[in-house]
Coordinates of C-alpha atoms and ligand atoms in Angstrom, one line a residue:
X1 CA 57.9 113.9 -15.0
X2 CA 56.5 114.4 -18.5
X3 CA 57.8 117.3 -20.6
X4 CA 54.4 119.0 -20.6
X5 CA 53.5 120.9 -17.4
X6 CA 50.1 119.2 -17.0
X7 CA 49.3 121.1 -13.8
X8 CA 49.4 124.4 -15.6
X9 CA 47.8 123.0 -18.8
X10 CA 44.8 121.7 -16.7
X11 CA 44.5 125.1 -15.0
X12 CA 44.5 126.9 -18.4
X13 CA 42.0 124.4 -19.6
X14 CA 39.6 125.3 -16.8
X15 CA 40.0 129.0 -17.3
X16 CA 39.2 128.6 -21.0
X17 CA 36.2 126.3 -20.4
X18 CA 34.7 128.7 -17.9
X19 CA 34.8 131.4 -20.7
X20 CA 33.6 129.2 -23.6
X21 CA 31.2 126.8 -22.0
X22 CA 28.1 128.1 -20.2
X23 CA 27.3 124.8 -18.3
X24 CA 30.8 124.9 -16.9
X25 CA 30.7 128.6 -16.0
X26 CA 27.3 128.1 -14.2
X27 CA 28.7 125.0 -12.4
X28 CA 31.6 126.9 -11.0
X29 CA 29.5 129.9 -10.2
X30 CA 27.2 127.7 -8.1
X31 CA 30.2 127.1 -5.8
X32 CA 29.6 130.7 -4.5
X33 CA 26.4 129.5 -2.9
X34 CA 27.6 126.4 -1.1
X35 CA 27.5 126.3 2.7
X36 CA 30.0 124.7 5.0
X37 CA 29.9 123.3 8.5
X38 CA 33.0 122.1 10.3
X39 CA 33.3 119.5 13.0
X40 CA 36.5 119.6 15.0
X41 CA 37.5 116.2 16.2
X42 CA 40.6 115.4 18.2
X43 CA 43.5 116.4 15.9
X44 CA 41.6 116.6 12.7
X45 CA 38.4 117.9 11.3
X46 CA 35.6 116.9 8.9
X47 CA 33.5 119.4 7.0
X48 CA 30.0 119.1 5.6
X49 CA 29.2 121.0 2.4
X50 CA 25.7 121.8 1.2
X51 CA 26.1 121.7 -2.6
X52 CA 22.8 121.5 -4.6
X53 CA 24.8 121.2 -7.9
X54 CA 25.8 117.7 -6.9
X55 CA 22.3 116.2 -6.7
X56 CA 22.8 114.2 -9.9
X57 CA 26.0 112.6 -8.8
X58 CA 24.9 111.9 -5.2
X59 CA 21.6 110.3 -6.4
X60 CA 23.2 108.5 -9.3
X61 CA 21.7 105.0 -9.9
X62 CA 24.7 102.7 -10.2
X63 CA 23.0 99.3 -10.3
X64 CA 23.9 97.2 -13.4
X65 CA 20.4 97.6 -15.0
X66 CA 20.5 101.4 -14.8
X67 CA 24.1 101.5 -16.0
X68 CA 23.2 99.3 -19.0
X69 CA 20.3 101.5 -20.0
X70 CA 22.1 104.8 -20.1
X71 CA 24.6 106.2 -22.5
X72 CA 28.1 106.2 -20.9
X73 CA 28.8 109.9 -20.2
X74 CA 32.6 109.3 -20.1
X75 CA 32.9 107.8 -23.5
X76 CA 34.5 110.1 -26.0
X77 CA 31.6 110.2 -28.4
X78 CA 29.2 111.2 -25.7
X79 CA 31.1 114.1 -24.2
X80 CA 29.3 117.5 -24.5
X81 CA 30.4 119.2 -27.7
X82 CA 31.9 122.1 -25.8
X83 CA 34.0 119.8 -23.6
X84 CA 37.7 120.3 -24.5
X85 CA 39.9 117.2 -24.1
X86 CA 43.5 117.4 -22.8
X87 CA 45.2 114.2 -23.8
X88 CA 47.3 112.5 -21.2
X89 CA 49.7 109.6 -21.9
X90 CA 48.8 106.1 -20.9
X91 CA 45.5 106.5 -22.8
X92 CA 43.6 109.0 -20.6
X93 CA 42.0 112.4 -21.0
X94 CA 41.9 115.3 -18.6
X95 CA 38.5 116.9 -18.6
X96 CA 37.0 119.8 -16.7
X97 CA 34.3 118.6 -14.3
X98 CA 31.3 121.0 -14.9
X99 CA 29.7 119.9 -11.6
X100 CA 32.5 120.8 -9.2
X101 CA 33.0 120.2 -5.6
X102 CA 36.5 121.8 -5.6
X103 CA 37.3 125.3 -6.9
X104 CA 39.2 123.3 -9.6
X105 CA 37.8 119.8 -10.4
X106 CA 38.8 117.4 -13.2
X107 CA 37.6 114.0 -14.4
X108 CA 40.3 111.8 -15.9
X109 CA 38.7 109.0 -17.9
X110 CA 40.5 106.3 -19.8
X111 CA 39.8 106.7 -23.5
X112 CA 38.8 103.0 -23.8
X113 CA 35.5 102.1 -22.2
X114 CA 36.7 99.6 -19.5
X115 CA 35.3 98.9 -16.0
X116 CA 36.4 101.0 -13.0
X117 CA 39.3 99.2 -11.5
X118 CA 42.4 100.3 -9.5
X119 CA 44.4 97.2 -10.1
X120 CA 46.8 97.7 -13.0
X121 CA 46.2 101.5 -12.9
X122 CA 48.2 102.5 -9.8
X123 CA 51.1 103.4 -12.1
X124 CA 48.9 105.8 -14.0
X125 CA 47.6 107.3 -10.7
X126 CA 51.3 107.8 -9.6
X127 CA 52.1 109.5 -12.9
X128 CA 49.1 111.8 -12.5
X129 CA 50.0 112.6 -8.9
X130 CA 53.4 113.7 -10.1
X131 CA 52.3 115.5 -13.2
X132 CA 49.3 117.3 -11.6
X133 CA 50.6 117.4 -8.1
X134 CA 51.7 121.0 -8.2
X135 CA 48.1 122.1 -7.8
X136 CA 46.0 118.9 -7.4
X137 CA 45.3 115.8 -5.4
X138 CA 44.3 112.7 -7.4
X139 CA 41.6 110.3 -6.3
X140 CA 39.8 107.1 -7.2
X141 CA 36.4 105.9 -6.2
X142 CA 35.8 102.1 -6.4
X143 CA 32.8 100.9 -8.5
X144 CA 30.7 100.5 -5.4
X145 CA 32.2 103.4 -3.4
X146 CA 30.9 106.5 -5.1
X147 CA 32.0 106.2 -8.8
X148 CA 29.0 107.4 -10.8
X149 CA 30.4 105.6 -13.8
X150 CA 31.4 102.2 -12.4
X151 CA 31.5 100.9 -16.0
X152 CA 34.1 103.4 -17.2
X153 CA 37.6 103.6 -15.7
X154 CA 38.4 107.2 -14.4
X155 CA 40.3 109.1 -11.8
X156 CA 39.5 112.6 -10.6
X157 CA 41.7 115.5 -9.5
X158 CA 40.8 118.4 -7.2
X159 CA 42.4 121.5 -5.7
X160 CA 45.3 120.4 -3.4
X161 CA 44.6 121.2 0.2
X162 CA 40.9 121.5 -0.2
X163 CA 40.2 118.2 1.6
X164 CA 41.4 118.5 5.2
X165 CA 43.0 115.0 4.9
X166 CA 45.6 116.5 2.4
X167 CA 47.2 118.6 5.1
X168 CA 46.2 116.6 8.2
X169 CA 47.6 113.3 7.0
X170 CA 50.9 113.7 8.8
X171 CA 49.2 114.6 12.1
X172 CA 46.7 111.8 11.8
X173 CA 49.5 109.3 11.1
X174 CA 51.4 110.6 14.2
X175 CA 48.4 110.5 16.5
X176 CA 46.4 107.6 15.2
X177 CA 48.8 105.6 13.1
X178 CA 51.0 102.5 13.5
X179 CA 53.7 101.2 11.3
X180 CA 52.6 98.0 9.5
X181 CA 56.0 97.4 7.8
X182 CA 58.9 99.1 6.2
X183 CA 61.3 97.8 3.5
X184 CA 64.1 99.6 1.8
X185 CA 61.9 102.0 -0.2
X186 CA 58.4 101.6 1.1
X187 CA 56.6 102.4 4.4
X188 CA 53.1 101.1 5.1
X189 CA 51.0 102.5 7.9
X190 CA 47.6 101.7 9.4
X191 CA 45.5 104.7 10.5
X192 CA 42.4 104.6 12.7
X193 CA 41.2 108.0 13.8
X194 CA 37.9 106.7 15.3
X195 CA 36.0 107.7 12.2
X196 CA 38.1 106.2 9.4
X197 CA 40.2 103.1 8.8
X198 CA 43.0 103.8 6.4
X199 CA 46.1 102.0 5.0
X200 CA 48.7 104.4 3.6
X201 CA 51.7 103.6 1.5
X202 CA 54.7 106.0 1.1
X203 CA 57.5 105.6 -1.4
X204 CA 59.9 107.6 -3.5
X205 CA 59.5 105.0 -6.3
X206 CA 56.3 104.5 -8.3
X207 CA 57.2 100.8 -9.0
X208 CA 57.7 100.1 -5.3
X209 CA 54.4 101.9 -4.5
X210 CA 52.6 99.8 -7.0
X211 CA 54.1 96.6 -5.7
X212 CA 53.2 97.4 -2.1
X213 CA 49.7 98.3 -3.2
X214 CA 49.4 94.9 -5.0
X215 CA 50.4 93.1 -1.8
X216 CA 47.8 95.1 0.2
X217 CA 45.1 94.4 -2.5
X218 CA 45.7 90.7 -2.3
X219 CA 45.2 90.7 1.5
X220 CA 42.3 93.1 1.5
X221 CA 40.5 91.0 -1.0
X222 CA 40.2 88.3 1.6
X223 CA 37.9 90.6 3.5
X224 CA 35.7 91.2 0.5
X225 CA 35.1 87.8 -1.0
X226 CA 33.2 87.6 -4.3
X227 CA 33.3 91.3 -5.0
X228 CA 34.4 92.7 -8.3
X229 CA 36.8 94.9 -6.4
X230 CA 37.3 95.1 -2.6
X231 CA 35.6 98.3 -1.5
X232 CA 37.8 101.4 -1.4
X233 CA 38.5 105.1 -2.0
X234 CA 42.0 106.1 -2.8
X235 CA 43.8 109.5 -2.6
X236 CA 47.3 110.1 -3.9
X237 CA 49.6 113.0 -3.5
X238 CA 53.2 113.7 -4.6
X239 CA 55.5 115.7 -2.3
X240 CA 58.0 117.6 -4.4
X241 CA 60.2 118.5 -1.4
X242 CA 60.7 114.9 -0.3
X243 CA 60.2 113.5 -3.8
X244 CA 57.7 111.0 -2.4
X245 CA 54.3 109.5 -3.3
X246 CA 51.7 109.0 -0.6
X247 CA 48.8 106.7 -1.4
X248 CA 45.9 106.4 1.1
X249 CA 43.3 103.7 0.9
X250 CA 40.1 104.3 2.8
X251 CA 38.8 100.9 3.7
X252 CA 35.1 100.5 3.1
X253 CA 32.4 98.1 4.2
X254 CA 29.4 99.6 2.6
X255 CA 28.5 101.9 -0.3
X256 CA 25.7 104.0 1.1
X257 CA 24.5 104.3 4.8
X258 CA 21.0 103.3 5.9
X259 CA 20.0 107.0 6.3
X260 CA 20.6 107.5 2.5
X261 CA 17.6 105.1 1.8
X262 CA 15.4 106.2 4.8
X263 CA 12.0 107.4 3.9
X264 CA 11.3 109.4 7.1
X265 CA 12.9 112.4 8.6
X266 CA 16.1 110.5 9.5
X267 CA 17.0 110.6 5.8
X268 CA 20.4 112.1 4.9
X269 CA 21.5 112.2 1.2
X270 CA 25.2 111.5 1.9
X271 CA 26.8 108.9 -0.5
X272 CA 30.4 108.8 0.8
X273 CA 33.2 108.8 -1.8
X274 CA 36.8 110.0 -1.8
X275 CA 36.1 113.6 -1.3
X276 CA 33.7 112.9 1.6
X277 CA 36.1 110.6 3.5
X278 CA 38.9 113.0 2.7
X279 CA 37.0 115.4 4.9
X280 CA 34.5 117.3 2.7
X281 CA 31.1 115.6 3.0
X282 CA 28.8 116.6 0.3
X283 CA 25.0 116.9 0.9
X284 CA 22.9 118.3 -1.9
X285 CA 19.7 118.8 0.2
X286 CA 19.6 121.8 2.5
X287 CA 17.4 120.2 5.2
X288 CA 19.7 117.3 5.4
X289 CA 22.7 119.6 5.7
X290 CA 21.0 121.5 8.5
X291 CA 20.3 118.3 10.4
X292 CA 23.8 117.0 10.2
X293 CA 25.7 116.9 13.4
X294 CA 28.8 115.1 14.7
X295 CA 26.9 112.1 16.1
X296 CA 25.2 111.4 12.8
X297 CA 28.5 111.8 10.9
X298 CA 30.1 109.3 13.3
X299 CA 27.2 106.9 12.9
X300 CA 27.5 107.1 9.0
X301 CA 31.2 106.6 9.1
X302 CA 31.1 103.6 11.4
X303 CA 28.6 102.1 9.0
X304 CA 30.4 102.6 5.7
X305 CA 34.0 101.9 7.0
X306 CA 35.6 98.6 7.7
X307 CA 35.0 97.7 11.4
X308 CA 37.8 98.1 14.0
X309 CA 38.0 94.4 14.5
X310 CA 38.4 93.6 10.8
X311 CA 41.0 96.4 10.6
X312 CA 43.1 94.8 13.3
X313 CA 42.9 91.5 11.5
X314 CA 43.9 93.1 8.2
X315 CA 47.0 94.7 9.8
X316 CA 48.0 91.3 11.3
X317 CA 47.6 89.7 7.9
X318 CA 49.6 92.4 6.2
X319 CA 52.4 92.0 8.7
X320 CA 52.4 88.2 8.3
X321 CA 52.6 88.4 4.6
X322 CA 55.0 91.3 4.2
Ligands
ZN401 ZN1 32.3 104.8 -21.4

């Protein structure tokens, strides 16, 4: 643990920015108008949130041409003048996200403009999980899995316990999980709850966590040949009671579902990223929110997640190579 209490510093930062920065204040005020629907599925639940403030992020164009033509909004020189920067070791900044999903929502970009990649940054994610873990969950969206700046490396942090997955993980593991392998200080599990295919890694040591993730990454890459990064969303938590990190990788097959691109009344603006697959599905259009039911959600999840048959193969490969 670093000497500075980053959890409290981040919380103070948000309080201050809501006072000094109108865009930030308005963004958090807009959370008062969100609507939520909940779907109770066996042993876990998924929510749908109508959040009009997220239209820019949900509809972000992330193709290489659009990215090349815009100014990078995570680069230091392009940050809004009122945005305060909390420096974090390892070359990152903690910034308040003025377009929140969570009651407290931060963006954590690397200072250097480098592409969005998880490899080589798991140690930073673990540090963040420990340093911010008192109040926040850390997450990562792959460049083709919801990151609205795929060209600029960043993590995010949001209120711990806001995503159902945060507190349902243990139950999901018990009801839908299997042990993939265990070594002295790492346990790896495969979770398939019918909606999501997930690999989780638990360890008390950050180095062991990173090493196990590296092994997983190498195997998972075989299922995504030719991609800049195999498709994934990652959530990380640190448990202070057990002194343990838990990293969950949501295994993806597709960035956006067919309904996202539909031009008729089947259209649903849902572009799944970490927060969505963590159980809070963001829809910025009210009609689409009203239309959403469990069957549509199930259809979208089966489309954007790795198939059950590939998931079985992945687990076999992980066991073989452990
Ligand atoms: Zn940048």
